[in-house]
Short mmCIF file of C-alpha atoms in Angstrom, two decimals:
data_model
loop_
_atom_site.label_atom_id
_atom_site.label_comp_id
_atom_site.label_asym_id
_atom_site.label_seq_id
_atom_site.Cartn_x
_atom_site.Cartn_y
_atom_site.Cartn_z
CA GLU A 1 18.92 -15.80 -1.23
CA GLN A 2 16.95 -17.69 -4.27
CA GLY A 3 13.67 -15.40 -4.80
CA SER A 4 10.44 -15.58 -5.62
CA ILE A 5 11.67 -19.66 -5.95
CA GLY A 6 12.93 -19.81 -2.22
CA LYS A 7 9.83 -18.26 -1.50
CA TYR A 8 7.38 -21.12 -3.08
CA LYS A 9 9.55 -24.04 -1.48
CA ILE A 10 9.24 -22.56 1.98
CA ASN A 11 5.85 -21.91 1.24
CA PHE A 12 5.18 -25.89 -0.03
CA ILE A 13 6.99 -27.84 2.43
CA THR A 14 4.37 -25.84 5.38
CA ARG A 15 1.82 -26.40 2.85
CA LEU A 16 3.14 -29.93 3.79
CA LEU A 17 3.84 -29.95 6.77
CA THR A 18 0.24 -27.95 7.86
CA LEU A 19 -1.15 -31.45 6.34
CA ILE A 20 0.88 -34.01 8.06
CA ILE A 21 0.39 -31.69 11.95
CA ALA A 22 -3.91 -31.37 10.41
CA PHE A 23 -4.38 -34.56 9.61
CA GLY A 24 -2.09 -36.34 12.74
CA GLN A 25 -4.12 -34.14 15.41
CA GLY A 26 -7.10 -35.24 13.95
CA LEU A 27 -7.30 -38.67 13.81
CA ALA A 28 -5.74 -37.99 17.56
CA SER A 29 -8.55 -35.29 18.62
CA ILE A 30 -11.41 -37.84 17.47
CA ILE A 31 -9.37 -40.55 19.66
CA ARG A 32 -9.64 -38.24 22.77
CA SER A 33 -12.88 -37.25 22.98
CA GLN A 34 -13.61 -41.29 21.67
CA LEU A 35 -16.89 -40.17 19.59
CA PHE A 36 -16.60 -43.07 18.00
CA ASP A 37 -15.62 -46.69 17.32
CA VAL A 38 -12.36 -45.62 15.67
CA ALA A 39 -11.58 -49.69 14.93
CA GLN A 40 -15.71 -50.65 13.35
CA GLN A 41 -15.91 -46.78 12.27
CA LYS A 42 -12.72 -46.34 10.08
CA ILE A 43 -14.81 -45.06 6.64
CA LEU A 44 -16.71 -42.37 8.99
CA VAL A 45 -13.18 -41.10 10.77
CA LEU A 46 -11.66 -41.18 7.70
CA GLN A 47 -14.64 -38.90 6.73
CA VAL A 48 -14.05 -36.44 9.72
CA VAL A 49 -10.44 -35.42 9.76
CA PHE A 50 -10.59 -35.20 6.00
CA PHE A 51 -12.78 -32.52 6.81
CA LEU A 52 -10.72 -31.34 9.42
CA VAL A 53 -8.34 -30.92 7.10
CA VAL A 54 -9.81 -28.87 4.73
CA GLY A 55 -11.07 -26.38 7.47
CA SER A 56 -7.44 -25.87 8.21
CA PHE A 57 -6.51 -25.14 4.97
CA ILE A 58 -9.21 -22.87 4.40
CA CYS A 59 -8.05 -21.01 7.15
CA ILE A 60 -4.78 -21.13 6.10
CA TRP A 61 -6.04 -19.67 3.02
CA LEU A 62 -8.69 -16.57 4.71
CA SER A 63 -5.57 -16.06 6.83
CA ASP A 64 -3.68 -15.79 4.16
CA LEU A 65 -6.16 -13.53 2.24
CA ILE A 66 -6.22 -10.69 4.72
CA THR A 67 -2.44 -11.09 4.51
CA ASN A 68 -2.11 -10.09 1.25
CA LYS A 69 -4.81 -7.05 1.41
CA GLY A 70 -3.44 -5.01 3.74
CA ILE A 71 -6.40 -5.87 5.92
CA GLY A 72 -3.71 -7.02 8.42
CA ASN A 73 -1.39 -9.79 9.30
CA GLY A 74 -4.44 -13.18 9.57
CA VAL A 75 -2.82 -15.45 11.75
CA SER A 76 -2.29 -13.19 14.00
CA ILE A 77 -6.46 -12.05 13.44
CA PHE A 78 -7.18 -15.56 14.11
CA ILE A 79 -5.20 -16.06 17.20
CA VAL A 80 -7.12 -13.26 18.23
CA ILE A 81 -10.01 -14.22 17.62
CA SER A 82 -8.64 -17.27 19.54
CA ILE A 83 -8.33 -16.01 22.73
CA SER A 84 -10.76 -13.27 22.49
CA GLU A 85 -12.76 -16.94 22.34
CA ASN A 86 -11.71 -18.47 25.83
CA LEU A 87 -11.14 -15.49 27.89
CA SER A 88 -15.13 -15.21 26.44
CA LYS A 89 -15.74 -18.05 28.22
CA SER A 90 -13.06 -17.53 30.93
CA PHE A 91 -15.21 -14.71 32.28
CA LYS A 92 -18.02 -16.12 31.75
CA SER A 93 -17.45 -18.89 34.27
CA LEU A 94 -15.67 -16.12 36.83
CA LEU A 95 -18.68 -14.34 36.94
CA SER A 96 -20.95 -17.07 36.67
CA ASN A 97 -18.86 -19.21 39.40
CA ASP A 98 -20.54 -18.03 43.37
CA ALA A 99 -19.60 -20.86 45.27
CA PHE A 100 -15.56 -20.09 44.30
CA PHE A 101 -14.83 -16.17 44.64
CA SER A 102 -16.67 -13.07 46.55
CA THR A 103 -17.10 -11.07 44.39
CA SER A 104 -14.07 -8.43 45.68
CA GLN A 105 -11.84 -11.56 44.57
CA LYS A 106 -13.29 -11.25 41.10
CA ILE A 107 -13.72 -7.75 41.24
CA LEU A 108 -9.54 -8.11 42.02
CA VAL A 109 -9.33 -10.27 39.46
CA LEU A 110 -11.03 -8.47 36.73
CA LEU A 111 -8.52 -5.61 37.78
CA SER A 112 -5.45 -7.60 37.37
CA PHE A 113 -5.48 -8.58 33.91
CA LEU A 114 -7.15 -4.94 32.82
CA ILE A 115 -3.09 -4.26 33.98
CA LEU A 116 -1.57 -8.08 32.23
CA LEU A 117 -3.25 -5.23 29.39
CA ILE A 118 -2.67 -2.94 29.37
CA LEU A 119 1.66 -3.20 30.58
CA THR A 120 1.23 -6.07 27.88
CA ILE A 121 0.48 -3.47 24.96
CA ILE A 122 2.77 -0.98 26.52
CA LEU A 123 5.48 -3.61 25.87
CA CYS A 124 5.09 -4.64 22.73
CA SER A 125 4.44 -1.49 21.44
CA SER A 126 7.71 -0.08 23.26
CA TYR A 127 11.08 0.29 20.76
CA LEU A 128 14.57 1.00 21.82
CA LYS A 129 16.36 3.83 19.80
CA ILE A 130 19.73 3.11 19.41
CA PRO A 131 21.93 6.36 17.96
CA ILE A 132 23.96 5.64 14.54
CA SER A 133 26.41 8.55 13.36
CA TYR A 134 26.17 9.02 9.77
CA ALA A 135 29.36 10.09 8.91
CA THR A 136 29.83 12.63 5.47
CA TYR A 137 33.29 14.00 3.65
CA LYS A 138 32.07 16.51 2.54
CA ARG A 139 31.05 18.73 5.39
CA ASN A 140 32.73 17.86 8.87
CA ASP A 141 30.29 16.67 10.55
CA THR A 142 27.41 14.07 11.09
CA ILE A 143 24.11 13.46 10.79
CA GLN A 144 22.70 11.54 13.65
CA ASN A 145 19.66 9.33 13.12
CA HIS A 146 18.87 6.12 15.25
CA ILE A 147 17.41 2.03 14.49
CA PRO A 148 14.09 1.72 16.52
CA LEU A 149 14.29 -1.54 18.06
CA LYS A 150 11.41 -3.87 19.20
CA ILE A 151 12.08 -4.84 22.44
CA ASN A 152 9.48 -7.13 22.62
CA THR A 153 10.73 -8.04 18.57
CA SER A 154 9.63 -11.85 18.06
CA GLY A 155 5.55 -10.68 20.38
CA ILE A 156 3.64 -13.80 20.84
CA LEU A 157 5.57 -16.21 18.81
CA PRO A 158 7.13 -17.97 20.79
CA ILE A 159 4.16 -18.38 23.34
CA ILE A 160 2.61 -19.81 20.46
CA LEU A 161 5.49 -21.89 19.21
CA ALA A 162 6.16 -23.96 22.97
CA ASN A 163 2.41 -24.44 22.98
CA THR A 164 2.54 -26.03 19.66
CA PHE A 165 6.13 -28.13 20.73
CA LEU A 166 4.18 -28.99 23.82
CA ASN A 167 0.83 -30.29 21.31
CA ILE A 168 2.69 -32.94 20.14
CA PHE A 169 2.96 -35.15 23.06
CA PRO A 170 -0.57 -35.67 23.85
CA THR A 171 -1.51 -36.96 20.07
CA ILE A 172 0.89 -39.23 19.69
CA GLY A 173 -0.51 -39.92 23.28
CA ALA A 174 -3.50 -40.20 22.24
CA PHE A 175 -2.29 -43.83 20.21
CA LEU A 176 -1.12 -45.84 23.19
CA SER A 177 -2.86 -47.30 25.33
CA ASN A 178 -3.90 -46.44 29.13
CA ASP A 179 -1.49 -48.53 30.21
CA ASN A 180 1.40 -47.69 28.88
CA TYR A 181 4.08 -45.34 30.39
CA PHE A 182 5.21 -42.53 28.16
CA LYS A 183 1.73 -41.83 27.97
CA LYS A 184 0.90 -42.21 31.62
CA PHE A 185 4.26 -39.45 31.73
CA ILE A 186 2.58 -38.00 29.29
CA ILE A 187 -0.10 -36.48 31.49
CA GLN A 188 1.78 -35.79 34.10
CA LEU A 189 3.61 -33.63 31.96
CA GLN A 190 -0.63 -32.41 30.93
CA GLU A 191 -1.03 -31.47 34.36
CA SER A 192 2.01 -30.45 36.14
CA GLN A 193 1.87 -27.59 33.03
CA TYR A 194 -2.00 -26.07 33.74
CA TYR A 195 -2.99 -26.72 36.93
CA TYR A 196 0.23 -26.51 39.24
CA LEU A 197 4.25 -26.00 39.35
CA GLY A 198 5.46 -28.59 38.30
CA LEU A 199 8.02 -30.50 35.26
CA GLY A 200 4.63 -28.93 32.34
CA PHE A 201 5.30 -25.44 33.50
CA PHE A 202 8.91 -24.88 33.69
CA ILE A 203 9.56 -26.68 30.15
CA TYR A 204 6.50 -24.42 28.82
CA LEU A 205 9.06 -21.00 29.83
CA LEU A 206 12.31 -23.41 29.02
CA LEU A 207 10.71 -23.41 25.57
CA ILE A 208 9.59 -19.97 25.70
CA LEU A 209 12.51 -18.67 26.81
CA LEU A 210 14.67 -20.82 23.66
CA PHE A 211 11.46 -19.85 21.13
CA SER A 212 12.69 -16.31 21.94
CA PHE A 213 15.57 -16.03 20.83
CA PHE A 214 16.07 -18.48 18.04
CA SER A 215 12.12 -16.32 16.17
CA VAL A 216 14.78 -12.84 17.76
CA PHE A 217 17.74 -14.13 16.17
CA ILE A 218 15.22 -14.94 13.14
CA MET A 219 13.55 -12.23 12.70
CA LEU A 220 16.85 -9.37 13.71
CA ASP A 221 20.04 -10.36 11.52
CA PRO A 222 22.65 -8.59 13.49
CA TYR A 223 25.40 -9.13 11.37
CA ASP A 224 23.27 -7.64 8.06
CA ILE A 225 22.02 -5.16 10.35
CA ALA A 226 26.27 -3.85 10.44
CA ASN A 227 27.28 -4.24 7.26
CA HIS A 228 24.41 -2.90 6.01
CA LEU A 229 24.92 0.56 8.29
CA SER A 230 29.00 0.05 7.11
CA LYS A 231 27.43 -0.24 2.60
CA GLN A 232 26.29 3.71 3.67
CA ASP A 233 29.22 5.00 6.44
CA ALA A 234 27.85 4.88 9.80
CA TYR A 235 28.68 3.89 12.63
#
């Protein structure tokens, strides 16, 4: 509602939160990796965290540059690059692992992934046509039209938000001792999310559903659409 001033405020708050989160996650990553003695090498640790934060802001700058140049959504492109890297590692691990997977099982996994990819593309590109009618006062007829409403309006945003939210707990756990009860709970939560269908997995699904509703209501305001249509004498 505040125009460019409001957009500037939102960008400033976003960058500030990014700085805080990047610093916390960078420090937590160093502690978890145990590459440095944080107590004895404080200056070196701060230098590494500084370069990690700078790297994060370089990625943000590049994503904004890609978006402003009209090439595409910069953040989405970086996410696709990250997913592609992890996907190539997964395929390499699958194809080189002959002890646990036979040739037929490997082919079945690859075909399942291909089918899932095709279904995902179909879902993301599908939309629902909501018919609307524009009343005209000069003639007793109506102009038929429709509103193209994407079925998957939120896209992959709920998954990103759910992962980001769950990654907060390992970051906090990195600063706790190994005997801490909360850290043990975080470890069990992570294991139940990735390795078996436990509490962490169902919390992850619940967060995806909640963020899906949240992101849809942000991107698509039914009251705003109704007011816009009513101003054009549409129903």
